[in-house]
mmCIF file of C-alpha atoms in Angstrom:
data_model
loop_
_atom_site.group_PDB
_atom_site.id
_atom_site.type_symbol
_atom_site.label_atom_id
_atom_site.label_comp_id
_atom_site.label_asym_id
_atom_site.label_seq_id
_atom_site.Cartn_x
_atom_site.Cartn_y
_atom_site.Cartn_z
ATOM 1 C CA MET A 1436 237.082 -41.470 226.973
ATOM 2 C CA LYS A 1437 238.113 -40.845 223.760
ATOM 3 C CA GLU A 1438 235.357 -40.209 221.360
ATOM 4 C CA GLN A 1439 235.292 -42.855 218.466
ATOM 5 C CA ASN A 1440 236.427 -41.612 214.922
ATOM 6 C CA ARG A 1441 233.509 -41.937 212.795
ATOM 7 C CA ARG A 1442 235.218 -40.372 209.613
ATOM 8 C CA VAL A 1443 235.174 -42.253 206.413
ATOM 9 C CA LEU A 1444 236.918 -41.045 203.264
ATOM 10 C CA ILE A 1445 235.589 -42.210 199.461
ATOM 11 C CA ILE A 1446 237.929 -41.969 196.877
ATOM 12 C CA GLY A 1447 236.175 -41.660 193.616
ATOM 13 C CA LEU A 1448 237.684 -42.766 190.341
ATOM 14 C CA THR A 1449 235.245 -40.181 189.105
ATOM 15 C CA TRP A 1450 232.804 -37.722 190.766
ATOM 16 C CA PRO A 1451 229.135 -39.166 191.414
ATOM 17 C CA GLU A 1452 226.678 -38.697 188.544
ATOM 18 C CA PRO A 1453 223.679 -40.660 189.610
ATOM 19 C CA GLN A 1454 221.549 -39.278 186.805
ATOM 20 C CA ALA A 1455 224.134 -40.474 183.936
ATOM 21 C CA THR A 1456 225.686 -43.769 185.267
ATOM 22 C CA ALA A 1457 224.848 -47.044 187.184
ATOM 23 C CA ALA A 1458 228.100 -46.415 188.933
ATOM 24 C CA GLY A 1459 226.755 -42.921 190.277
ATOM 25 C CA VAL A 1460 223.680 -44.451 191.486
ATOM 26 C CA ARG A 1461 225.828 -47.219 193.176
ATOM 27 C CA MET A 1462 227.818 -44.687 195.097
ATOM 28 C CA MET A 1463 224.891 -42.809 196.273
ATOM 29 C CA GLN A 1464 223.530 -45.855 197.626
ATOM 30 C CA LEU A 1465 227.028 -46.479 199.636
ATOM 31 C CA ILE A 1466 226.943 -42.796 200.767
ATOM 32 C CA SER A 1467 223.240 -43.247 202.134
ATOM 33 C CA LEU A 1468 224.145 -46.389 203.890
ATOM 34 C CA TRP A 1469 227.123 -45.150 205.531
ATOM 35 C CA LYS A 1470 225.391 -42.029 206.710
ATOM 36 C CA SER A 1471 222.706 -44.068 208.096
ATOM 37 C CA TYR A 1472 225.498 -45.839 210.412
ATOM 38 C CA ASN A 1473 226.154 -42.005 211.457
ATOM 39 C CA TYR A 1474 229.692 -41.854 209.902
ATOM 40 C CA GLN A 1475 230.759 -38.412 208.860
ATOM 41 C CA ILE A 1476 231.832 -38.758 204.754
ATOM 42 C CA THR A 1477 234.343 -36.934 202.747
ATOM 43 C CA PHE A 1478 234.469 -37.666 198.774
ATOM 44 C CA SER A 1479 237.541 -36.980 196.941
ATOM 45 C CA SER A 1480 238.563 -37.548 193.489
ATOM 46 C CA ALA A 1481 241.607 -36.556 191.124
ATOM 47 C CA ALA A 1482 239.144 -36.721 188.130
ATOM 48 C CA ALA A 1483 238.326 -33.607 186.340
ATOM 49 C CA LEU A 1484 235.389 -31.364 187.121
ATOM 50 C CA SER A 1485 232.393 -30.900 184.972
ATOM 51 C CA PRO A 1486 232.562 -28.022 182.559
ATOM 52 C CA GLY A 1487 231.134 -25.826 185.094
ATOM 53 C CA GLY A 1488 234.091 -26.419 187.448
ATOM 54 C CA LYS A 1489 231.969 -26.814 190.588
ATOM 55 C CA LEU A 1490 232.275 -29.689 192.962
ATOM 56 C CA PRO A 1491 229.106 -31.911 193.435
ATOM 57 C CA GLU A 1492 226.614 -31.221 196.269
ATOM 58 C CA ILE A 1493 225.414 -33.917 198.304
ATOM 59 C CA PRO A 1494 223.860 -33.006 201.801
ATOM 60 C CA GLY A 1495 226.152 -34.224 204.566
ATOM 61 C CA VAL A 1496 229.024 -34.725 202.413
ATOM 62 C CA GLU A 1497 232.268 -32.919 202.081
ATOM 63 C CA PHE A 1498 233.936 -32.802 198.800
ATOM 64 C CA SER A 1499 237.824 -32.527 198.106
ATOM 65 C CA ARG A 1500 239.788 -32.659 195.045
ATOM 66 C CA ILE A 1501 243.001 -34.660 195.445
ATOM 67 C CA ARG A 1502 246.116 -35.057 193.040
ATOM 68 C CA LEU A 1503 247.737 -38.172 191.815
ATOM 69 C CA ASN A 1504 251.285 -39.117 192.659
ATOM 70 C CA HIS A 1505 251.764 -35.844 194.882
ATOM 71 C CA ARG A 1506 252.919 -35.639 198.372
ATOM 72 C CA SER A 1507 249.741 -33.340 199.102
ATOM 73 C CA PHE A 1508 247.469 -36.283 199.416
ATOM 74 C CA ASP A 1509 249.473 -37.577 202.334
ATOM 75 C CA ASP A 1510 249.122 -34.177 204.132
ATOM 76 C CA PHE A 1511 245.270 -34.459 203.267
ATOM 77 C CA ILE A 1512 244.769 -37.528 204.601
ATOM 78 C CA SER A 1513 246.976 -37.096 207.608
ATOM 79 C CA ALA A 1514 244.780 -34.166 208.453
ATOM 80 C CA LEU A 1515 241.425 -35.718 207.940
ATOM 81 C CA ASP A 1516 242.681 -38.825 209.717
ATOM 82 C CA PRO A 1517 239.675 -41.440 208.766
ATOM 83 C CA CYS A 1518 239.016 -44.581 210.262
ATOM 84 C CA MET A 1519 237.732 -46.296 207.039
ATOM 85 C CA VAL A 1520 238.723 -45.378 203.327
ATOM 86 C CA ILE A 1521 236.412 -46.641 200.754
ATOM 87 C CA PHE A 1522 238.017 -47.152 197.096
ATOM 88 C CA ASP A 1523 235.693 -46.795 194.305
ATOM 89 C CA ARG A 1524 236.919 -49.550 191.854
ATOM 90 C CA PHE A 1525 240.131 -51.218 192.052
ATOM 91 C CA LEU A 1526 242.005 -48.356 189.874
ATOM 92 C CA THR A 1527 242.081 -46.125 192.883
ATOM 93 C CA GLU A 1528 243.093 -48.705 195.331
ATOM 94 C CA GLU A 1529 246.076 -49.351 192.866
ATOM 95 C CA TYR A 1530 246.648 -45.137 192.927
ATOM 96 C CA PHE A 1531 246.159 -44.464 196.479
ATOM 97 C CA GLY A 1532 245.937 -47.703 198.550
ATOM 98 C CA TRP A 1533 249.668 -47.853 199.554
ATOM 99 C CA ARG A 1534 249.465 -44.249 200.672
ATOM 100 C CA ILE A 1535 246.580 -44.972 202.754
ATOM 101 C CA ALA A 1536 248.131 -48.077 203.971
ATOM 102 C CA ARG A 1537 251.614 -46.386 204.928
ATOM 103 C CA THR A 1538 250.335 -43.127 206.370
ATOM 104 C CA LEU A 1539 247.139 -44.434 208.135
ATOM 105 C CA PRO A 1540 247.811 -47.970 209.108
ATOM 106 C CA GLN A 1541 244.914 -48.247 211.342
ATOM 107 C CA ALA A 1542 242.171 -47.313 208.642
ATOM 108 C CA ILE A 1543 239.984 -50.076 207.459
ATOM 109 C CA ARG A 1544 240.520 -50.251 203.702
ATOM 110 C CA ILE A 1545 237.499 -51.304 201.689
ATOM 111 C CA LEU A 1546 237.274 -51.813 197.821
ATOM 112 C CA ASP A 1547 233.828 -51.334 196.098
ATOM 113 C CA THR A 1548 234.264 -53.139 192.890
ATOM 114 C CA GLU A 1549 231.456 -51.531 190.919
ATOM 115 C CA ASP A 1550 231.784 -54.667 188.734
ATOM 116 C CA LEU A 1551 234.678 -57.051 188.181
ATOM 117 C CA HIS A 1552 236.489 -55.020 185.290
ATOM 118 C CA SER A 1553 238.783 -57.952 184.499
ATOM 119 C CA LEU A 1554 235.478 -60.006 183.790
ATOM 120 C CA ARG A 1555 234.208 -57.391 181.294
ATOM 121 C CA LYS A 1556 236.996 -57.008 179.538
ATOM 122 C CA ALA A 1557 237.775 -60.734 179.023
ATOM 123 C CA ARG A 1558 234.091 -60.929 177.703
ATOM 124 C CA GLU A 1559 234.937 -58.031 175.556
ATOM 125 C CA LEU A 1560 237.822 -59.695 174.133
ATOM 126 C CA ALA A 1561 236.315 -62.910 173.590
ATOM 127 C CA GLN A 1562 233.278 -60.819 171.710
ATOM 128 C CA LYS A 1563 235.747 -59.034 169.194
ATOM 129 C CA LYS A 1564 237.623 -62.247 168.436
ATOM 130 C CA GLY A 1565 234.396 -64.286 167.872
ATOM 131 C CA MET A 1566 235.354 -66.914 170.734
ATOM 132 C CA VAL A 1567 233.372 -68.661 173.145
ATOM 133 C CA PHE A 1568 234.242 -67.039 176.399
ATOM 134 C CA GLU A 1569 235.977 -69.433 179.089
ATOM 135 C CA PRO A 1570 237.634 -68.643 182.337
ATOM 136 C CA ASN A 1571 240.861 -69.206 180.923
ATOM 137 C CA ILE A 1572 240.546 -65.936 178.862
ATOM 138 C CA TRP A 1573 239.772 -64.109 182.156
ATOM 139 C CA ARG A 1574 242.864 -65.881 183.916
ATOM 140 C CA SER A 1575 245.267 -64.619 181.264
ATOM 141 C CA LEU A 1576 244.732 -61.128 181.398
ATOM 142 C CA GLU A 1577 246.989 -58.455 183.116
ATOM 143 C CA ILE A 1578 243.811 -56.608 184.383
ATOM 144 C CA THR A 1579 242.947 -59.758 186.165
ATOM 145 C CA LYS A 1580 245.973 -59.980 187.961
ATOM 146 C CA ARG A 1581 245.884 -56.450 188.722
ATOM 147 C CA GLU A 1582 242.199 -56.524 189.929
ATOM 148 C CA LEU A 1583 242.685 -59.686 192.040
ATOM 149 C CA ALA A 1584 245.713 -58.216 193.678
ATOM 150 C CA SER A 1585 243.306 -54.861 194.796
ATOM 151 C CA LEU A 1586 240.910 -57.426 196.105
ATOM 152 C CA PHE A 1587 243.623 -59.399 198.311
ATOM 153 C CA ARG A 1588 244.922 -56.066 199.472
ATOM 154 C CA ALA A 1589 241.672 -54.804 200.759
ATOM 155 C CA ASP A 1590 240.430 -55.501 204.150
ATOM 156 C CA MET A 1591 236.699 -56.095 202.681
ATOM 157 C CA SER A 1592 235.669 -56.028 199.190
ATOM 158 C CA LEU A 1593 232.090 -55.328 198.203
ATOM 159 C CA ILE A 1594 230.785 -57.390 195.250
ATOM 160 C CA ILE A 1595 227.868 -56.017 193.279
ATOM 161 C CA SER A 1596 226.684 -59.301 191.668
ATOM 162 C CA SER A 1597 225.826 -62.754 193.024
ATOM 163 C CA PHE A 1598 226.944 -64.151 189.939
ATOM 164 C CA GLU A 1599 230.532 -62.510 190.473
ATOM 165 C CA MET A 1600 230.266 -63.780 194.098
ATOM 166 C CA ASP A 1601 230.079 -67.243 192.902
ATOM 167 C CA TRP A 1602 232.910 -66.607 190.103
ATOM 168 C CA LEU A 1603 235.275 -65.441 192.520
ATOM 169 C CA ARG A 1604 234.331 -68.014 195.198
ATOM 170 C CA SER A 1605 235.037 -70.798 192.198
ATOM 171 C CA HIS A 1606 237.900 -69.382 190.724
ATOM 172 C CA MET A 1607 239.645 -67.651 193.691
ATOM 173 C CA PRO A 1608 238.525 -69.380 196.891
ATOM 174 C CA SER A 1609 241.285 -67.961 199.020
ATOM 175 C CA LEU A 1610 239.462 -64.760 198.632
ATOM 176 C CA THR A 1611 236.143 -65.618 199.918
ATOM 177 C CA PHE A 1612 236.586 -64.407 203.690
ATOM 178 C CA GLN A 1613 237.243 -60.854 202.277
ATOM 179 C CA LEU A 1614 233.911 -60.682 200.083
ATOM 180 C CA PHE A 1615 231.006 -59.047 201.024
ATOM 181 C CA TYR A 1616 227.983 -59.416 198.789
ATOM 182 C CA LEU A 1617 226.287 -55.826 198.428
ATOM 183 C CA PRO A 1618 223.914 -55.560 195.303
ATOM 184 C CA PHE A 1619 222.210 -52.426 194.490
ATOM 185 C CA VAL A 1620 219.642 -52.015 197.062
ATOM 186 C CA PHE A 1621 216.206 -50.386 197.269
ATOM 187 C CA GLU A 1622 213.169 -49.616 199.712
ATOM 188 C CA GLU A 1623 209.793 -49.860 198.987
ATOM 189 C CA ALA A 1624 209.262 -46.014 198.252
ATOM 190 C CA ASP A 1625 211.900 -46.224 195.462
ATOM 191 C CA LEU A 1626 209.368 -48.275 193.346
ATOM 192 C CA VAL A 1627 207.122 -46.378 191.230
ATOM 193 C CA PRO A 1628 203.409 -47.281 192.671
ATOM 194 C CA HIS A 1629 201.284 -48.949 190.478
ATOM 195 C CA SER A 1630 198.623 -46.318 190.713
ATOM 196 C CA ASP A 1631 201.338 -43.855 189.098
ATOM 197 C CA ARG A 1632 202.356 -46.470 186.380
ATOM 198 C CA LEU A 1633 200.924 -46.112 182.837
ATOM 199 C CA SER A 1634 199.133 -49.394 181.799
ATOM 200 C CA PHE A 1635 200.177 -51.475 179.009
ATOM 201 C CA LYS A 1636 197.687 -49.838 176.284
ATOM 202 C CA LYS A 1637 198.761 -46.175 177.287
ATOM 203 C CA ARG A 1638 202.614 -47.160 176.607
ATOM 204 C CA ASN A 1639 204.284 -47.115 173.254
ATOM 205 C CA ASP A 1640 207.560 -47.627 171.606
ATOM 206 C CA PHE A 1641 210.953 -49.439 172.540
ATOM 207 C CA VAL A 1642 213.578 -47.734 174.497
ATOM 208 C CA PHE A 1643 217.360 -48.139 175.396
ATOM 209 C CA ILE A 1644 219.091 -46.144 177.726
ATOM 210 C CA GLY A 1645 223.182 -46.270 178.383
ATOM 211 C CA ASN A 1646 226.236 -43.732 179.083
ATOM 212 C CA GLY A 1647 228.202 -43.567 175.854
ATOM 213 C CA ARG A 1648 231.495 -43.879 177.933
ATOM 214 C CA HIS A 1649 230.709 -47.482 178.754
ATOM 215 C CA LEU A 1650 231.990 -49.598 175.786
ATOM 216 C CA PRO A 1651 229.109 -52.531 176.227
ATOM 217 C CA ASN A 1652 226.546 -49.780 175.695
ATOM 218 C CA THR A 1653 228.158 -48.506 172.689
ATOM 219 C CA ASP A 1654 228.726 -51.940 171.179
ATOM 220 C CA ALA A 1655 224.792 -52.588 172.112
ATOM 221 C CA ILE A 1656 223.683 -49.958 170.180
ATOM 222 C CA ARG A 1657 225.420 -50.786 167.059
ATOM 223 C CA TYR A 1658 224.215 -54.264 167.597
ATOM 224 C CA LEU A 1659 220.691 -53.177 167.689
ATOM 225 C CA LYS A 1660 221.025 -51.182 164.483
ATOM 226 C CA LYS A 1661 222.296 -53.670 162.412
ATOM 227 C CA GLU A 1662 220.973 -57.082 163.552
ATOM 228 C CA VAL A 1663 218.098 -56.780 166.361
ATOM 229 C CA TRP A 1664 216.106 -53.673 165.360
ATOM 230 C CA PRO A 1665 215.517 -54.634 161.650
ATOM 231 C CA LYS A 1666 213.914 -57.885 162.880
ATOM 232 C CA ILE A 1667 211.681 -56.113 165.547
ATOM 233 C CA ARG A 1668 210.752 -53.587 162.903
ATOM 234 C CA LYS A 1669 209.403 -56.191 160.365
ATOM 235 C CA GLU A 1670 206.826 -57.403 163.005
ATOM 236 C CA LEU A 1671 206.234 -54.193 164.287
ATOM 237 C CA PRO A 1672 206.587 -51.479 161.471
ATOM 238 C CA GLU A 1673 204.953 -48.414 163.568
ATOM 239 C CA ALA A 1674 206.913 -48.974 166.465
ATOM 240 C CA ASN A 1675 209.776 -46.560 167.566
ATOM 241 C CA LEU A 1676 213.110 -47.324 169.127
ATOM 242 C CA ASN A 1677 214.281 -44.181 171.254
ATOM 243 C CA ILE A 1678 217.850 -44.233 172.517
ATOM 244 C CA TYR A 1679 219.217 -42.137 175.586
ATOM 245 C CA GLY A 1680 222.332 -41.737 177.319
ATOM 246 C CA ALA A 1681 224.772 -39.181 178.429
ATOM 247 C CA HIS A 1682 228.102 -38.756 176.592
ATOM 248 C CA LEU A 1683 226.975 -40.586 173.312
ATOM 249 C CA PRO A 1684 229.788 -40.358 170.875
ATOM 250 C CA ARG A 1685 229.259 -38.745 167.323
ATOM 251 C CA GLU A 1686 229.433 -42.240 165.879
ATOM 252 C CA ILE A 1687 226.494 -43.020 167.603
ATOM 253 C CA THR A 1688 224.489 -39.924 167.353
ATOM 254 C CA ALA A 1689 224.986 -40.465 163.637
ATOM 255 C CA LEU A 1690 223.081 -43.965 163.572
ATOM 256 C CA THR A 1691 219.849 -41.989 163.856
ATOM 257 C CA ASP A 1692 217.462 -42.893 160.965
ATOM 258 C CA PRO A 1693 213.934 -41.599 161.082
ATOM 259 C CA GLU A 1694 212.714 -43.760 158.472
ATOM 260 C CA GLU A 1695 213.625 -46.943 160.187
ATOM 261 C CA HIS A 1696 211.976 -45.500 163.356
ATOM 262 C CA PHE A 1697 215.581 -45.671 165.049
ATOM 263 C CA ILE A 1698 216.038 -42.590 166.947
ATOM 264 C CA VAL A 1699 219.282 -41.668 169.050
ATOM 265 C CA LYS A 1700 217.931 -38.926 171.606
ATOM 266 C CA GLY A 1701 220.947 -38.365 173.710
ATOM 267 C CA TRP A 1702 221.259 -37.156 177.286
ATOM 268 C CA VAL A 1703 217.948 -36.932 179.161
ATOM 269 C CA PRO A 1704 217.915 -35.452 182.706
ATOM 270 C CA GLU A 1705 215.453 -37.787 184.376
ATOM 271 C CA VAL A 1706 215.390 -41.396 182.859
ATOM 272 C CA ALA A 1707 211.997 -42.595 184.834
ATOM 273 C CA GLY A 1708 210.178 -40.386 182.624
ATOM 274 C CA VAL A 1709 211.251 -42.116 179.524
ATOM 275 C CA LEU A 1710 211.089 -45.517 180.869
ATOM 276 C CA SER A 1711 207.667 -44.934 182.416
ATOM 277 C CA SER A 1712 206.040 -44.073 179.063
ATOM 278 C CA ALA A 1713 207.735 -46.576 176.989
ATOM 279 C CA ARG A 1714 206.220 -50.181 176.639
ATOM 280 C CA VAL A 1715 209.527 -52.311 176.482
ATOM 281 C CA ASN A 1716 213.165 -51.595 177.600
ATOM 282 C CA LEU A 1717 215.845 -53.252 175.492
ATOM 283 C CA ILE A 1718 219.129 -54.513 176.984
ATOM 284 C CA PRO A 1719 220.868 -56.242 174.256
ATOM 285 C CA LEU A 1720 224.268 -56.366 175.841
ATOM 286 C CA ARG A 1721 226.886 -58.652 174.520
ATOM 287 C CA PHE A 1722 229.471 -58.114 176.897
ATOM 288 C CA GLY A 1723 229.614 -56.797 180.679
ATOM 289 C CA ALA A 1724 229.889 -57.495 184.238
ATOM 290 C CA GLY A 1725 228.301 -56.332 187.434
ATOM 291 C CA LEU A 1726 224.403 -55.515 187.635
ATOM 292 C CA LYS A 1727 222.916 -53.565 185.018
ATOM 293 C CA GLY A 1728 221.654 -49.913 186.323
ATOM 294 C CA LYS A 1729 219.118 -49.804 183.072
ATOM 295 C CA LEU A 1730 217.434 -53.101 184.153
ATOM 296 C CA PHE A 1731 216.809 -51.803 187.865
ATOM 297 C CA GLU A 1732 215.573 -48.623 186.810
ATOM 298 C CA ALA A 1733 213.295 -50.082 184.180
ATOM 299 C CA MET A 1734 211.903 -52.567 187.092
ATOM 300 C CA ARG A 1735 211.430 -49.741 189.565
ATOM 301 C CA CYS A 1736 209.163 -48.013 186.753
ATOM 302 C CA GLY A 1737 207.503 -51.223 186.210
ATOM 303 C CA THR A 1738 208.654 -51.338 182.409
ATOM 304 C CA PRO A 1739 209.246 -54.785 181.314
ATOM 305 C CA SER A 1740 212.683 -55.519 179.497
ATOM 306 C CA ALA A 1741 213.907 -57.543 176.587
ATOM 307 C CA MET A 1742 217.650 -58.809 177.594
ATOM 308 C CA SER A 1743 220.620 -60.757 176.709
ATOM 309 C CA SER A 1744 221.779 -63.175 179.426
ATOM 310 C CA ILE A 1745 224.672 -60.850 180.392
ATOM 311 C CA ALA A 1746 221.912 -58.239 180.974
ATOM 312 C CA ALA A 1747 220.023 -60.671 183.280
ATOM 313 C CA GLU A 1748 222.860 -61.854 185.359
ATOM 314 C CA GLY A 1749 222.966 -61.716 189.054
ATOM 315 C CA THR A 1750 219.087 -61.328 188.989
ATOM 316 C CA GLY A 1751 216.192 -63.681 189.124
ATOM 317 C CA PHE A 1752 215.555 -63.123 185.402
ATOM 318 C CA ALA A 1753 218.727 -65.044 184.497
ATOM 319 C CA ASN A 1754 216.570 -68.091 185.518
ATOM 320 C CA MET A 1755 213.833 -66.960 183.117
ATOM 321 C CA PRO A 1756 214.536 -67.833 179.387
ATOM 322 C CA GLN A 1757 211.081 -66.492 178.229
ATOM 323 C CA TYR A 1758 212.768 -63.075 178.695
ATOM 324 C CA VAL A 1759 216.138 -63.743 177.354
ATOM 325 C CA GLY A 1760 217.784 -63.771 173.939
ATOM 326 C CA ASP A 1761 221.379 -64.029 173.052
ATOM 327 C CA SER A 1762 220.792 -64.067 169.102
ATOM 328 C CA PRO A 1763 219.191 -61.290 167.304
ATOM 329 C CA GLY A 1764 216.583 -63.589 166.394
ATOM 330 C CA GLN A 1765 215.689 -64.977 169.984
ATOM 331 C CA LEU A 1766 215.879 -61.086 171.312
ATOM 332 C CA ALA A 1767 213.735 -59.653 168.567
ATOM 333 C CA SER A 1768 211.277 -62.530 169.517
ATOM 334 C CA VAL A 1769 211.060 -61.793 173.193
ATOM 335 C CA ALA A 1770 210.828 -58.064 172.485
ATOM 336 C CA VAL A 1771 207.924 -58.598 169.996
ATOM 337 C CA ASN A 1772 205.989 -61.081 172.227
ATOM 338 C CA LEU A 1773 206.125 -58.581 175.336
ATOM 339 C CA TYR A 1774 205.346 -55.705 172.900
ATOM 340 C CA ARG A 1775 202.162 -57.327 171.637
ATOM 341 C CA ASP A 1776 201.021 -59.719 174.815
ATOM 342 C CA GLU A 1777 199.645 -57.617 177.439
ATOM 343 C CA SER A 1778 199.468 -60.718 179.705
ATOM 344 C CA ARG A 1779 202.955 -61.677 179.069
ATOM 345 C CA TRP A 1780 203.882 -57.867 179.642
ATOM 346 C CA CYS A 1781 201.882 -57.683 182.971
ATOM 347 C CA GLU A 1782 203.388 -61.063 184.180
ATOM 348 C CA MET A 1783 206.861 -59.665 183.758
ATOM 349 C CA GLN A 1784 206.083 -56.357 185.528
ATOM 350 C CA LYS A 1785 205.059 -58.392 188.352
ATOM 351 C CA LYS A 1786 207.996 -60.482 188.509
ATOM 352 C CA GLY A 1787 210.386 -57.429 188.133
ATOM 353 C CA ASP A 1788 208.446 -56.037 191.500
ATOM 354 C CA ALA A 1789 209.000 -59.527 193.159
ATOM 355 C CA ILE A 1790 212.408 -59.663 192.375
ATOM 356 C CA LEU A 1791 213.591 -55.839 193.683
ATOM 357 C CA ARG A 1792 211.599 -56.866 197.012
ATOM 358 C CA SER A 1793 212.755 -60.384 197.496
ATOM 359 C CA GLU A 1794 216.451 -59.791 196.065
ATOM 360 C CA PHE A 1795 217.571 -56.338 196.470
ATOM 361 C CA SER A 1796 215.659 -54.929 199.555
ATOM 362 C CA ARG A 1797 217.962 -52.408 201.518
ATOM 363 C CA LYS A 1798 216.732 -53.769 204.954
ATOM 364 C CA ASP A 1799 217.974 -57.446 204.048
ATOM 365 C CA PHE A 1800 221.465 -55.848 203.376
ATOM 366 C CA ALA A 1801 221.873 -53.172 205.688
ATOM 367 C CA GLY A 1802 222.169 -54.628 209.234
ATOM 368 C CA GLY A 1803 224.660 -57.658 207.632
ATOM 369 C CA LEU A 1804 226.898 -54.830 206.554
ATOM 370 C CA LYS A 1805 226.935 -53.019 209.781
ATOM 371 C CA LYS A 1806 227.880 -55.928 211.425
ATOM 372 C CA ARG A 1807 230.731 -56.900 209.203
ATOM 373 C CA LEU A 1808 231.815 -53.228 209.473
ATOM 374 C CA ASP A 1809 231.645 -53.576 213.462
ATOM 375 C CA LEU A 1810 233.668 -56.976 213.205
ATOM 376 C CA LEU A 1811 236.475 -55.528 211.131
ATOM 377 C CA GLN A 1812 236.907 -52.390 213.477
ATOM 378 C CA THR A 1813 237.357 -55.011 216.586
ATOM 379 C CA ASN A 1814 239.236 -57.682 214.550
ATOM 380 C CA LEU A 1815 241.334 -55.530 212.103
ATOM 381 C CA GLU A 1816 244.769 -56.869 213.289
ATOM 382 C CA LYS A 1817 244.063 -60.312 213.599
ATOM 383 C CA GLU A 1818 242.193 -60.496 210.027
ATOM 384 C CA ARG A 1819 245.162 -58.809 208.537
ATOM 385 C CA GLU A 1820 247.421 -61.311 210.245
ATOM 386 C CA GLU A 1821 245.545 -64.133 208.554
ATOM 387 C CA ASN A 1822 245.604 -62.366 205.086
ATOM 388 C CA LEU A 1823 249.006 -63.560 204.174
ATOM 389 C CA ILE A 1824 248.683 -63.359 200.640
ATOM 390 C CA GLY A 1825 247.343 -59.566 201.020
ATOM 391 C CA ASN A 1826 250.258 -58.647 203.155
ATOM 392 C CA MET A 1827 252.759 -59.823 200.630
ATOM 393 C CA LEU A 1828 251.142 -57.956 197.884
ATOM 394 C CA LEU A 1829 250.830 -54.911 199.853
ATOM 395 C CA HIS A 1830 254.500 -54.973 201.001
ATOM 396 C CA HIS A 1831 255.736 -55.371 197.466
ATOM 397 C CA THR A 1832 253.363 -52.817 196.111
ATOM 398 C CA MET A 1833 254.520 -50.139 198.798
ATOM 399 C CA ALA A 1834 257.898 -50.766 197.762
ATOM 400 C CA SER A 1835 257.494 -50.241 194.050
ATOM 401 C CA SER A 1836 254.603 -47.826 193.852
ATOM 402 C CA ARG A 1837 256.442 -45.596 196.424
ATOM 403 C CA TYR A 1838 259.439 -45.106 193.909
ATOM 404 C CA LEU A 1839 257.493 -45.050 190.994
ATOM 405 C CA SER A 1840 255.074 -42.221 192.218
ATOM 406 C CA LYS A 1841 258.082 -40.352 193.412
ATOM 407 C CA TYR A 1842 259.638 -40.380 190.032
ATOM 408 C CA ILE A 1843 256.396 -39.291 188.446
ATOM 409 C CA GLY A 1844 256.066 -36.510 190.869
ATOM 410 C CA LEU A 1845 259.710 -35.318 190.295
ATOM 411 C CA LYS A 1846 259.170 -35.461 186.660
ATOM 412 C CA GLU A 1847 256.158 -33.282 186.992
ATOM 413 C CA GLU A 1848 257.747 -30.891 189.293
ATOM 414 C CA ILE A 1849 260.542 -30.478 186.913
ATOM 415 C CA ALA A 1850 258.118 -29.986 183.956
ATOM 416 C CA ARG A 1851 256.402 -27.459 185.824
ATOM 417 C CA GLN A 1852 259.926 -25.432 186.831
ATOM 418 C CA LYS A 1853 260.790 -25.498 183.109
ATOM 419 C CA GLN A 1854 257.160 -23.692 182.061
ATOM 420 C CA LYS A 1855 258.102 -20.890 184.374
#
């Protein structure tokens, strides 16, 4: 009997950075889940390596560099021959999906959206133009059409937020069967034990954490500095706001103002340490999508958060207005009340623990995901036959992308020959 193929290829938009980005945490959780199903994992990316030039090291995972628009990728996947390919965000499906479909037609194609990029972009556009966000803004964008096309072409798409599941079911109901809700997932051991948590009285100051390459984060920092922090500081003149994050641009680090107790500290190797000593975590996001890693890390550490509705989206906190504020005054009021009121602070800490256990427990999702994967492997041909829209989009994508890729590859080859 032929041994079952257990090789999975993950194509990353970037290399995993679990210490710097929520996307990195998400990727590590996916790797852990697929490893628990006894799959062999190869991770590849066309992204540049870190300054040291070394590939990441994760036990049980092989890493390989790949090239865009190059025939070497076809040779790579033919030799690897995975039974399953996971695309990290829709852009990698655009770049490599047609090559996978052409070279490995029996490989299951899975898209992990991370978040709905089109929803984030539409909200950003509304924010910049001072408009109330409405679905028509989302529908009008080119990126929406591109992202939806990727969702249709995939055999299964992992959606990280319950809000985004509802959004797609409402606005694109024909996609419903291909969607699988898989949020951040945690085990009991991931939560910092109460015995190791600092008490309310032993904690001080506010904290904000966010990667500087993510536009919702840099917008939130400017919003904090200009509109929210002055209102908090008026009530709590001795408190500090410490801002941490990898890749913070110079325009953000320049906002440091010791006299105003507004301190941009930059990257920290372990965010749990700074969250565990802070009294309140601030998440004033004005646009964005998906689940917010900074909220989950705060809950894991037992640190209450004052947040916007965008930050609370997809969690039980979305239905708790006492912790949410979308105007500078509302958000400042929530933050000050949490900072001053020990009983309110302890109540929110307990709610965070309860939300992690009831809504994001790994054991509640791992079994269902495995069943869905097993079903796909058994009924792949039938499910693809029923996905008429996906088949049409894949047909046209393979036709157009194939020749565009050849054109780009030829241009690059000519340029290299000229340089010799």
